[in-house]
PDB file of C-alpha atoms in Angstrom:
ATOM      1  CA  MET A  14      -7.641 -22.696   4.478  1.00  0.00           C
ATOM      2  CA  PRO A  15      -7.093 -20.043   1.449  1.00  0.00           C
ATOM      3  CA  ASP A  16      -4.662 -16.980   2.047  1.00  0.00           C
ATOM      4  CA  LYS A  17      -7.579 -14.516   2.219  1.00  0.00           C
ATOM      5  CA  ASN A  18      -4.403 -11.754   1.054  1.00  0.00           C
ATOM      6  CA  LYS A  19      -4.942 -13.255  -2.265  1.00  0.00           C
ATOM      7  CA  VAL A  20      -6.994 -12.172  -4.914  1.00  0.00           C
ATOM      8  CA  TYR A  21      -8.723 -14.236  -7.654  1.00  0.00           C
ATOM      9  CA  CYS A  22      -9.694 -12.215 -10.374  1.00  0.00           C
ATOM     10  CA  GLU A  23     -11.016 -13.832 -13.201  1.00  0.00           C
ATOM     11  CA  PRO A  24      -9.976 -14.261 -15.914  1.00  0.00           C
ATOM     12  CA  PHE A  25      -6.702 -14.863 -15.938  1.00  0.00           C
ATOM     13  CA  CYS A  26      -4.191 -14.110 -18.500  1.00  0.00           C
ATOM     14  CA  ILE A  27      -1.812 -16.164 -20.827  1.00  0.00           C
ATOM     15  CA  LYS A  28       1.478 -15.011 -21.104  1.00  0.00           C
ATOM     16  CA  GLU A  29       3.059 -14.166 -24.091  1.00  0.00           C
ATOM     17  CA  GLY A  30       5.030 -17.192 -25.611  1.00  0.00           C
ATOM     18  CA  TYR A  31       2.827 -19.881 -23.369  1.00  0.00           C
ATOM     19  CA  GLN A  32       0.269 -22.047 -24.678  1.00  0.00           C
ATOM     20  CA  PHE A  33      -1.655 -22.386 -21.583  1.00  0.00           C
ATOM     21  CA  GLU A  34      -1.880 -21.336 -18.006  1.00  0.00           C
ATOM     22  CA  ILE A  35      -3.561 -23.354 -14.872  1.00  0.00           C
ATOM     23  CA  HIS A  36      -4.547 -21.914 -11.818  1.00  0.00           C
ATOM     24  CA  LYS A  37      -5.877 -22.866  -8.271  1.00  0.00           C
ATOM     25  CA  VAL A  38      -8.342 -21.070  -7.030  1.00  0.00           C
ATOM     26  CA  GLU A  39      -9.969 -21.425  -3.528  1.00  0.00           C
ATOM     27  CA  TYR A  40     -12.532 -19.644  -1.540  1.00  0.00           C
ATOM     28  CA  GLY A  41     -13.627 -20.132   2.122  1.00  0.00           C
ATOM     29  CA  GLU A  42     -16.682 -19.590   3.548  1.00  0.00           C
ATOM     30  CA  ASN A  43     -18.257 -16.512   2.775  1.00  0.00           C
ATOM     31  CA  ASP A  44     -15.426 -15.085   1.140  1.00  0.00           C
ATOM     32  CA  ALA A  45     -16.164 -11.962  -1.010  1.00  0.00           C
ATOM     33  CA  TYR A  46     -16.379 -13.585  -4.755  1.00  0.00           C
ATOM     34  CA  SER A  47     -16.978 -11.428  -8.037  1.00  0.00           C
ATOM     35  CA  CYS A  48     -18.165 -12.453 -11.749  1.00  0.00           C
ATOM     36  CA  PHE A  49     -19.428 -11.065 -14.560  1.00  0.00           C
ATOM     37  CA  MET A  50     -21.019 -11.893 -18.189  1.00  0.00           C
ATOM     38  CA  HIS A  51     -17.370 -11.679 -20.020  1.00  0.00           C
ATOM     39  CA  PHE A  52     -15.725 -13.224 -22.797  1.00  0.00           C
ATOM     40  CA  HIS A  53     -11.940 -14.041 -23.427  1.00  0.00           C
ATOM     41  CA  GLU A  54      -9.562 -14.594 -26.543  1.00  0.00           C
ATOM     42  CA  VAL A  55      -8.635 -17.933 -25.345  1.00  0.00           C
ATOM     43  CA  HIS A  56     -10.328 -21.584 -24.329  1.00  0.00           C
ATOM     44  CA  GLU A  57     -11.263 -22.420 -21.041  1.00  0.00           C
ATOM     45  CA  PHE A  58     -11.405 -25.362 -18.765  1.00  0.00           C
ATOM     46  CA  ILE A  59     -13.042 -24.939 -14.882  1.00  0.00           C
ATOM     47  CA  ILE A  60     -12.711 -28.156 -13.213  1.00  0.00           C
ATOM     48  CA  PHE A  61     -14.673 -27.811 -10.135  1.00  0.00           C
ATOM     49  CA  GLU A  62     -13.833 -29.406  -6.739  1.00  0.00           C
ATOM     50  CA  GLN A  63     -16.293 -27.689  -4.634  1.00  0.00           C
ATOM     51  CA  ILE A  64     -19.122 -25.426  -6.333  1.00  0.00           C
ATOM     52  CA  GLU A  65     -22.798 -24.585  -5.745  1.00  0.00           C
ATOM     53  CA  GLY A  66     -24.496 -21.948  -8.300  1.00  0.00           C
ATOM     54  CA  ASP A  67     -25.450 -21.482 -11.692  1.00  0.00           C
ATOM     55  CA  TYR A  68     -23.381 -21.227 -15.077  1.00  0.00           C
ATOM     56  CA  TYR A  69     -24.442 -18.836 -17.443  1.00  0.00           C
ATOM     57  CA  TYR A  70     -23.434 -19.314 -20.988  1.00  0.00           C
ATOM     58  CA  ASN A  71     -24.744 -19.152 -24.566  1.00  0.00           C
ATOM     59  CA  GLN A  72     -26.531 -22.176 -24.762  1.00  0.00           C
ATOM     60  CA  GLY A  73     -28.784 -21.302 -21.511  1.00  0.00           C
ATOM     61  CA  GLU A  74     -28.078 -21.638 -17.495  1.00  0.00           C
ATOM     62  CA  SER A  75     -27.629 -24.961 -15.429  1.00  0.00           C
ATOM     63  CA  LYS A  76     -26.613 -25.994 -11.761  1.00  0.00           C
ATOM     64  CA  LEU A  77     -23.412 -26.399 -10.762  1.00  0.00           C
ATOM     65  CA  LEU A  78     -22.768 -29.455  -8.636  1.00  0.00           C
ATOM     66  CA  ASP A  79     -19.783 -30.862  -7.228  1.00  0.00           C
ATOM     67  CA  ASN A  80     -16.696 -32.201  -9.549  1.00  0.00           C
ATOM     68  CA  ASP A  81     -18.617 -30.810 -12.337  1.00  0.00           C
ATOM     69  CA  ILE A  82     -16.623 -29.400 -15.413  1.00  0.00           C
ATOM     70  CA  VAL A  83     -17.117 -26.250 -17.433  1.00  0.00           C
ATOM     71  CA  TYR A  84     -15.820 -25.340 -21.048  1.00  0.00           C
ATOM     72  CA  THR A  85     -15.961 -22.215 -22.696  1.00  0.00           C
ATOM     73  CA  PRO A  86     -14.556 -21.189 -26.068  1.00  0.00           C
ATOM     74  CA  ALA A  87     -12.940 -18.121 -27.322  1.00  0.00           C
ATOM     75  CA  LEU A  88     -15.230 -15.096 -27.266  1.00  0.00           C
ATOM     76  CA  GLU A  89     -18.181 -16.884 -26.050  1.00  0.00           C
ATOM     77  CA  THR A  90     -20.219 -14.966 -23.315  1.00  0.00           C
ATOM     78  CA  HIS A  91     -20.254 -16.487 -19.516  1.00  0.00           C
ATOM     79  CA  ASN A  92     -20.572 -15.691 -16.216  1.00  0.00           C
ATOM     80  CA  PHE A  93     -21.579 -17.782 -12.820  1.00  0.00           C
ATOM     81  CA  GLU A  94     -23.285 -16.863  -9.879  1.00  0.00           C
ATOM     82  CA  LEU A  95     -22.341 -18.955  -6.764  1.00  0.00           C
ATOM     83  CA  SER A  96     -23.746 -19.457  -3.163  1.00  0.00           C
ATOM     84  CA  GLU A  97     -21.576 -18.391  -0.038  1.00  0.00           C
ATOM     85  CA  ARG A  98     -20.469 -22.224   0.861  1.00  0.00           C
ATOM     86  CA  PRO A  99     -16.388 -23.068   0.377  1.00  0.00           C
ATOM     87  CA  LYS A 100     -15.518 -23.634  -3.318  1.00  0.00           C
ATOM     88  CA  SER A 101     -12.644 -24.197  -5.103  1.00  0.00           C
ATOM     89  CA  TRP A 102     -11.351 -25.105  -8.996  1.00  0.00           C
ATOM     90  CA  TYR A 103      -9.023 -25.257 -11.220  1.00  0.00           C
ATOM     91  CA  ILE A 104      -8.910 -22.863 -14.306  1.00  0.00           C
ATOM     92  CA  ILE A 105      -7.299 -23.786 -17.268  1.00  0.00           C
ATOM     93  CA  GLN A 106      -7.121 -21.358 -20.150  1.00  0.00           C
ATOM     94  CA  PHE A 107      -5.402 -22.206 -23.442  1.00  0.00           C
ATOM     95  CA  ILE A 108      -5.360 -20.796 -27.297  1.00  0.00           C
ATOM     96  CA  PRO A 109      -7.208 -21.942 -29.706  1.00  0.00           C
ATOM     97  CA  GLU A 110      -4.197 -23.342 -31.583  1.00  0.00           C
ATOM     98  CA  VAL A 111      -3.796 -26.156 -29.325  1.00  0.00           C
ATOM     99  CA  LEU A 112      -6.486 -27.449 -30.772  1.00  0.00           C
ATOM    100  CA  ASN A 113      -4.771 -28.037 -33.897  1.00  0.00           C
ATOM    101  CA  GLN A 114      -2.515 -30.862 -32.687  1.00  0.00           C
ATOM    102  CA  PRO A 115      -3.013 -33.762 -34.641  1.00  0.00           C
ATOM    103  CA  GLU A 116      -4.201 -36.413 -31.813  1.00  0.00           C
ATOM    104  CA  LEU A 117      -6.534 -33.619 -30.506  1.00  0.00           C
ATOM    105  CA  GLN A 118      -8.027 -32.632 -34.054  1.00  0.00           C
ATOM    106  CA  LYS A 119     -10.035 -35.497 -33.673  1.00  0.00           C
ATOM    107  CA  VAL A 120     -12.342 -34.353 -30.679  1.00  0.00           C
ATOM    108  CA  SER A 121     -12.137 -30.184 -31.512  1.00  0.00           C
ATOM    109  CA  PHE A 122     -15.605 -30.870 -33.072  1.00  0.00           C
ATOM    110  CA  LEU A 123     -16.773 -31.447 -29.500  1.00  0.00           C
ATOM    111  CA  LEU A 124     -15.727 -28.449 -28.125  1.00  0.00           C
ATOM    112  CA  GLN A 125     -17.124 -25.960 -30.552  1.00  0.00           C
ATOM    113  CA  GLN A 126     -19.642 -24.563 -27.910  1.00  0.00           C
ATOM    114  CA  GLY A 127     -20.045 -23.793 -24.478  1.00  0.00           C
ATOM    115  CA  GLN A 128     -20.843 -26.933 -22.312  1.00  0.00           C
ATOM    116  CA  GLN A 129     -21.122 -27.851 -18.558  1.00  0.00           C
ATOM    117  CA  LEU A 130     -19.956 -31.743 -18.364  1.00  0.00           C
ATOM    118  CA  ARG A 131     -20.401 -34.380 -15.783  1.00  0.00           C
ATOM    119  CA  LEU A 132     -18.291 -37.612 -15.122  1.00  0.00           C
ATOM    120  CA  LYS A 133     -19.259 -40.893 -13.695  1.00  0.00           C
ATOM    121  CA  LYS A 134     -18.050 -41.691 -10.233  1.00  0.00           C
ATOM    122  CA  GLU A 135     -14.911 -43.744 -11.260  1.00  0.00           C
ATOM    123  CA  ASP A 136     -13.671 -41.031 -13.812  1.00  0.00           C
ATOM    124  CA  ILE A 137     -13.889 -38.101 -11.244  1.00  0.00           C
ATOM    125  CA  ALA A 138     -10.628 -39.556  -9.151  1.00  0.00           C
ATOM    126  CA  ILE A 139      -8.687 -39.792 -12.529  1.00  0.00           C
ATOM    127  CA  VAL A 140      -9.442 -36.308 -13.995  1.00  0.00           C
ATOM    128  CA  GLN A 141      -8.778 -34.899 -10.314  1.00  0.00           C
ATOM    129  CA  MET A 142      -5.500 -36.822 -10.090  1.00  0.00           C
ATOM    130  CA  GLN A 143      -4.425 -35.499 -14.201  1.00  0.00           C
ATOM    131  CA  VAL A 144      -5.353 -31.756 -13.725  1.00  0.00           C
ATOM    132  CA  LYS A 145      -3.221 -31.929 -10.145  1.00  0.00           C
ATOM    133  CA  TRP A 146      -0.315 -33.350 -12.286  1.00  0.00           C
ATOM    134  CA  LEU A 147      -0.707 -30.748 -15.060  1.00  0.00           C
ATOM    135  CA  HIS A 148      -0.815 -27.973 -12.402  1.00  0.00           C
ATOM    136  CA  GLN A 149       2.415 -29.114 -10.579  1.00  0.00           C
ATOM    137  CA  CYS A 150       4.070 -29.665 -13.824  1.00  0.00           C
ATOM    138  CA  TYR A 151       3.074 -25.838 -14.709  1.00  0.00           C
ATOM    139  CA  LEU A 152       4.441 -24.881 -11.613  1.00  0.00           C
ATOM    140  CA  GLU A 153       7.608 -26.234 -12.398  1.00  0.00           C
ATOM    141  CA  ASN A 154       8.081 -25.213 -15.862  1.00  0.00           C
ATOM    142  CA  PRO A 155       5.109 -24.243 -17.995  1.00  0.00           C
ATOM    143  CA  LEU A 156       6.965 -24.370 -21.298  1.00  0.00           C
ATOM    144  CA  ASP A 157       8.400 -27.906 -20.404  1.00  0.00           C
ATOM    145  CA  GLY A 158       7.143 -30.653 -23.005  1.00  0.00           C
ATOM    146  CA  LYS A 159       5.291 -32.852 -20.125  1.00  0.00           C
ATOM    147  CA  SER A 160       3.346 -29.896 -19.353  1.00  0.00           C
ATOM    148  CA  LEU A 161       1.965 -29.622 -22.948  1.00  0.00           C
ATOM    149  CA  LEU A 162       1.683 -32.975 -22.942  1.00  0.00           C
ATOM    150  CA  LEU A 163      -0.201 -33.572 -20.052  1.00  0.00           C
ATOM    151  CA  LEU A 164      -2.808 -30.910 -21.139  1.00  0.00           C
ATOM    152  CA  ARG A 165      -3.124 -32.647 -24.067  1.00  0.00           C
ATOM    153  CA  LEU A 166      -4.212 -36.057 -22.324  1.00  0.00           C
ATOM    154  CA  LEU A 167      -6.687 -34.032 -19.875  1.00  0.00           C
ATOM    155  CA  ILE A 168      -8.106 -32.860 -22.945  1.00  0.00           C
ATOM    156  CA  LEU A 169      -8.681 -36.334 -24.254  1.00  0.00           C
ATOM    157  CA  TRP A 170      -9.660 -37.759 -21.085  1.00  0.00           C
ATOM    158  CA  ILE A 171     -12.126 -35.309 -20.766  1.00  0.00           C
ATOM    159  CA  SER A 172     -13.780 -35.112 -24.237  1.00  0.00           C
ATOM    160  CA  ASP A 173     -13.842 -39.057 -24.173  1.00  0.00           C
ATOM    161  CA  LYS A 174     -15.365 -39.798 -20.704  1.00  0.00           C
ATOM    162  CA  ALA A 175     -17.274 -36.696 -19.622  1.00  0.00           C
ATOM    163  CA  GLN A 176     -21.277 -36.075 -20.588  1.00  0.00           C
ATOM    164  CA  ALA A 177     -22.528 -33.267 -21.827  1.00  0.00           C
ATOM    165  CA  ILE A 178     -25.273 -31.947 -18.945  1.00  0.00           C
ATOM    166  CA  LYS A 179     -28.674 -31.195 -21.193  1.00  0.00           C
ATOM    167  CA  MET A 180     -30.942 -28.968 -19.254  1.00  0.00           C
ATOM    168  CA  PRO A 181     -34.788 -29.019 -19.447  1.00  0.00           C
ATOM    169  CA  ASN A 182     -36.384 -25.591 -20.201  1.00  0.00           C
ATOM    170  CA  THR A 183     -33.173 -23.841 -21.286  1.00  0.00           C
ATOM    171  CA  ILE A 184     -33.336 -21.233 -23.735  1.00  0.00           C
ATOM    172  CA  SER A 185     -30.247 -20.475 -25.861  1.00  0.00           C
ATOM    173  CA  LEU A 186     -28.910 -17.494 -24.975  1.00  0.00           C
ATOM    174  CA  THR A 187     -27.529 -16.407 -28.564  1.00  0.00           C
ATOM    175  CA  SER A 188     -30.856 -17.896 -30.397  1.00  0.00           C
ATOM    176  CA  SER A 189     -32.692 -15.239 -28.215  1.00  0.00           C
ATOM    177  CA  GLN A 190     -33.844 -12.016 -30.198  1.00  0.00           C
ATOM    178  CA  ASN A 191     -32.680  -9.670 -27.646  1.00  0.00           C
ATOM    179  CA  TYR A 192     -29.242 -11.006 -28.050  1.00  0.00           C
ATOM    180  CA  GLU A 193     -29.200 -10.982 -31.559  1.00  0.00           C
ATOM    181  CA  LYS A 194     -30.391  -7.022 -31.412  1.00  0.00           C
ATOM    182  CA  LEU A 195     -27.556  -6.717 -29.236  1.00  0.00           C
ATOM    183  CA  SER A 196     -25.039  -8.285 -30.921  1.00  0.00           C
ATOM    184  CA  PRO A 197     -23.225  -4.743 -32.779  1.00  0.00           C
ATOM    185  CA  VAL A 198     -22.869  -3.649 -29.243  1.00  0.00           C
ATOM    186  CA  ILE A 199     -21.689  -7.201 -27.553  1.00  0.00           C
ATOM    187  CA  ASP A 200     -18.988  -6.984 -30.411  1.00  0.00           C
ATOM    188  CA  LEU A 201     -17.703  -3.773 -29.260  1.00  0.00           C
ATOM    189  CA  PHE A 202     -16.998  -5.153 -25.909  1.00  0.00           C
ATOM    190  CA  ARG A 203     -15.427  -7.691 -27.554  1.00  0.00           C
ATOM    191  CA  GLN A 204     -12.858  -6.062 -29.871  1.00  0.00           C
ATOM    192  CA  SER A 205     -11.861  -3.656 -27.243  1.00  0.00           C
ATOM    193  CA  PRO A 206     -10.545  -3.179 -23.681  1.00  0.00           C
ATOM    194  CA  TYR A 207     -13.231  -0.441 -23.100  1.00  0.00           C
ATOM    195  CA  VAL A 208     -16.041   0.761 -24.899  1.00  0.00           C
ATOM    196  CA  ASP A 209     -17.003   4.671 -25.021  1.00  0.00           C
ATOM    197  CA  ILE A 210     -20.163   5.097 -26.095  1.00  0.00           C
ATOM    198  CA  SER A 211     -22.969   6.170 -24.301  1.00  0.00           C
ATOM    199  CA  LEU A 212     -26.602   4.233 -24.016  1.00  0.00           C
ATOM    200  CA  THR A 213     -27.835   6.499 -26.330  1.00  0.00           C
ATOM    201  CA  GLU A 214     -25.262   5.875 -29.141  1.00  0.00           C
ATOM    202  CA  ALA A 215     -25.147   1.951 -28.113  1.00  0.00           C
ATOM    203  CA  ALA A 216     -29.474   1.823 -28.469  1.00  0.00           C
ATOM    204  CA  GLU A 217     -28.904   3.742 -31.738  1.00  0.00           C
ATOM    205  CA  MET A 218     -26.503   0.937 -33.238  1.00  0.00           C
ATOM    206  CA  CYS A 219     -28.923  -1.653 -32.386  1.00  0.00           C
ATOM    207  CA  PHE A 220     -31.776   0.332 -33.787  1.00  0.00           C
ATOM    208  CA  VAL A 221     -33.958   0.476 -30.808  1.00  0.00           C
ATOM    209  CA  SER A 222     -35.079   3.039 -28.199  1.00  0.00           C
ATOM    210  CA  PRO A 223     -32.889   3.908 -25.285  1.00  0.00           C
ATOM    211  CA  SER A 224     -35.368   2.466 -22.583  1.00  0.00           C
ATOM    212  CA  HIS A 225     -35.689  -0.745 -24.814  1.00  0.00           C
ATOM    213  CA  PHE A 226     -32.011  -1.272 -25.298  1.00  0.00           C
ATOM    214  CA  SER A 227     -31.378  -0.692 -21.242  1.00  0.00           C
ATOM    215  CA  ARG A 228     -34.148  -2.926 -20.524  1.00  0.00           C
ATOM    216  CA  MET A 229     -32.792  -6.159 -23.017  1.00  0.00           C
ATOM    217  CA  PHE A 230     -29.273  -5.202 -21.940  1.00  0.00           C
ATOM    218  CA  LYS A 231     -30.074  -6.165 -18.399  1.00  0.00           C
ATOM    219  CA  ARG A 232     -31.759  -9.226 -19.236  1.00  0.00           C
ATOM    220  CA  ILE A 233     -29.035 -10.711 -21.106  1.00  0.00           C
ATOM    221  CA  PHE A 234     -26.281  -9.537 -19.027  1.00  0.00           C
ATOM    222  CA  ARG A 235     -28.107  -8.991 -15.426  1.00  0.00           C
ATOM    223  CA  CYS A 236     -26.756  -5.380 -14.806  1.00  0.00           C
ATOM    224  CA  ASN A 237     -27.100  -2.250 -16.396  1.00  0.00           C
ATOM    225  CA  TYR A 238     -25.089  -0.960 -19.304  1.00  0.00           C
ATOM    226  CA  SER A 239     -23.057   1.635 -17.149  1.00  0.00           C
ATOM    227  CA  GLU A 240     -22.127  -0.905 -15.366  1.00  0.00           C
ATOM    228  CA  TYR A 241     -20.992  -3.525 -17.702  1.00  0.00           C
ATOM    229  CA  SER A 242     -19.030  -1.172 -19.003  1.00  0.00           C
ATOM    230  CA  LEU A 243     -17.029  -0.277 -16.130  1.00  0.00           C
ATOM    231  CA  ASN A 244     -16.333  -3.676 -15.178  1.00  0.00           C
ATOM    232  CA  HIS A 245     -15.439  -4.498 -18.346  1.00  0.00           C
ATOM    233  CA  LYS A 246     -12.787  -1.871 -18.046  1.00  0.00           C
ATOM    234  CA  LEU A 247     -11.675  -3.374 -14.917  1.00  0.00           C
ATOM    235  CA  TYR A 248     -11.493  -6.845 -16.011  1.00  0.00           C
ATOM    236  CA  SER A 249      -9.323  -5.378 -18.953  1.00  0.00           C
ATOM    237  CA  ALA A 250      -7.450  -3.634 -16.756  1.00  0.00           C
ATOM    238  CA  ALA A 251      -6.683  -6.432 -14.198  1.00  0.00           C
ATOM    239  CA  ARG A 252      -5.337  -8.587 -17.413  1.00  0.00           C
ATOM    240  CA  LEU A 253      -3.015  -5.815 -18.503  1.00  0.00           C
ATOM    241  CA  LEU A 254      -1.951  -5.982 -14.559  1.00  0.00           C
ATOM    242  CA  SER A 255      -0.917  -9.518 -14.828  1.00  0.00           C
ATOM    243  CA  GLN A 256       0.236  -9.240 -18.630  1.00  0.00           C
ATOM    244  CA  THR A 257       2.346  -6.650 -18.797  1.00  0.00           C
ATOM    245  CA  GLU A 258       4.701  -4.330 -16.959  1.00  0.00           C
ATOM    246  CA  ARG A 259       2.936  -1.014 -17.928  1.00  0.00           C
ATOM    247  CA  SER A 260       2.212   1.420 -15.225  1.00  0.00           C
ATOM    248  CA  ILE A 261      -0.765   1.767 -13.396  1.00  0.00           C
ATOM    249  CA  THR A 262      -0.636   5.164 -14.867  1.00  0.00           C
ATOM    250  CA  ASP A 263      -0.181   4.217 -18.284  1.00  0.00           C
ATOM    251  CA  ILE A 264      -3.484   1.804 -17.641  1.00  0.00           C
ATOM    252  CA  SER A 265      -5.799   3.801 -16.223  1.00  0.00           C
ATOM    253  CA  TYR A 266      -5.281   6.612 -19.219  1.00  0.00           C
ATOM    254  CA  GLU A 267      -5.156   3.640 -21.764  1.00  0.00           C
ATOM    255  CA  LEU A 268      -8.703   2.661 -20.297  1.00  0.00           C
ATOM    256  CA  ASP A 269      -9.839   5.913 -20.532  1.00  0.00           C
ATOM    257  CA  PHE A 270     -10.417   6.664 -16.863  1.00  0.00           C
ATOM    258  CA  SER A 271     -10.557  10.368 -15.839  1.00  0.00           C
ATOM    259  CA  SER A 272      -6.957   9.931 -13.627  1.00  0.00           C
ATOM    260  CA  PRO A 273      -5.290   7.268 -12.310  1.00  0.00           C
ATOM    261  CA  SER A 274      -6.929   8.406  -8.752  1.00  0.00           C
ATOM    262  CA  HIS A 275     -10.537   7.516 -10.097  1.00  0.00           C
ATOM    263  CA  PHE A 276      -9.188   4.137 -11.826  1.00  0.00           C
ATOM    264  CA  ILE A 277      -7.246   3.030  -8.404  1.00  0.00           C
ATOM    265  CA  ALA A 278     -10.390   4.157  -6.467  1.00  0.00           C
ATOM    266  CA  GLN A 279     -12.562   2.084  -8.804  1.00  0.00           C
ATOM    267  CA  PHE A 280     -10.416  -0.998  -8.832  1.00  0.00           C
ATOM    268  CA  LYS A 281     -10.241  -1.188  -5.193  1.00  0.00           C
ATOM    269  CA  LYS A 282     -13.971  -0.918  -4.810  1.00  0.00           C
ATOM    270  CA  HIS A 283     -14.719  -3.833  -7.447  1.00  0.00           C
ATOM    271  CA  PHE A 284     -11.944  -6.056  -6.218  1.00  0.00           C
ATOM    272  CA  ASN A 285     -10.924  -5.296  -2.774  1.00  0.00           C
ATOM    273  CA  THR A 286      -7.800  -4.397  -3.211  1.00  0.00           C
ATOM    274  CA  THR A 287      -5.446  -2.164  -4.911  1.00  0.00           C
ATOM    275  CA  PRO A 288      -4.150  -2.428  -8.858  1.00  0.00           C
ATOM    276  CA  TYR A 289      -0.241  -2.266  -7.343  1.00  0.00           C
ATOM    277  CA  LYS A 290      -1.306  -5.439  -4.749  1.00  0.00           C
ATOM    278  CA  TYR A 291      -3.118  -7.328  -7.199  1.00  0.00           C
ATOM    279  CA  ARG A 292      -0.227  -7.267  -9.340  1.00  0.00           C
ATOM    280  CA  ILE A 293       1.966  -8.195  -6.915  1.00  0.00           C
ATOM    281  CA  GLY A 294      -0.402 -11.357  -5.996  1.00  0.00           C
ATOM    282  CA  VAL A 295      -0.666 -12.520  -9.459  1.00  0.00           C
ATOM    283  CA  LYS A 296       3.266 -12.337  -9.762  1.00  0.00           C
ATOM    284  CA  SER A 297       3.870 -14.190  -6.428  1.00  0.00           C
ATOM    285  CA  ARG A 298       1.260 -17.150  -7.637  1.00  0.00           C
ATOM    286  CA  SER A 299       2.894 -17.537 -10.766  1.00  0.00           C
TER     287      SER A 299
END
């Protein structure tokens, strides 16, 4: 059973000087899980063991099954909605420069957009074995050449063996007019750890009325604009807590919370733990 005191807050962060990170994530039945539509500056594979739910990404949405794989490139919008059943996966995030390796350049064209991937039965055990090797090697020494070699092998194997899921009647998110109209504000969220503009100002940027902006935003991101803005700040805070040694007070002001106590209260409400305990939990898994 997973340690109920551990906090799993994706996306994880790649430490300075590292080319990738890999983490094992587990939830018991009915364990609280939280995610929201987000993006990050690194590429990401999620290799599921147990899973049931939906994957939302630029190409549309699709159902997740045990042993599926999800690939999301840097800065692509994505989200998950998962059932309450037990779930587990490995999350691998790596800097885009990894794909510049000579042996990976021939498959990099396959990794230009988000994909849900599925393996044949005979290949599932092989990929699961490879990802366990990678995780073990990473825990021993993430900068060791064996870790990077195993990462490249895993990417090559998945690119060769896995098939992209083509869901019927799935509408591409980025091709929708709503997404295009919202792109000035979406780009702000991509470029900044927090966005300090009102709904009215955001609507003006997109040349629509506040009410129309609000409806479009909720249709795309499945929460209202103020909720998304707060979630974006909290996930930025989680990154800073795991990736830097900045104080909680400094982080609270850097992300424009009204006070450190307000930041701590909002963080605990969303992640069910304090910023301090979250930082300790991340370091204990490193």
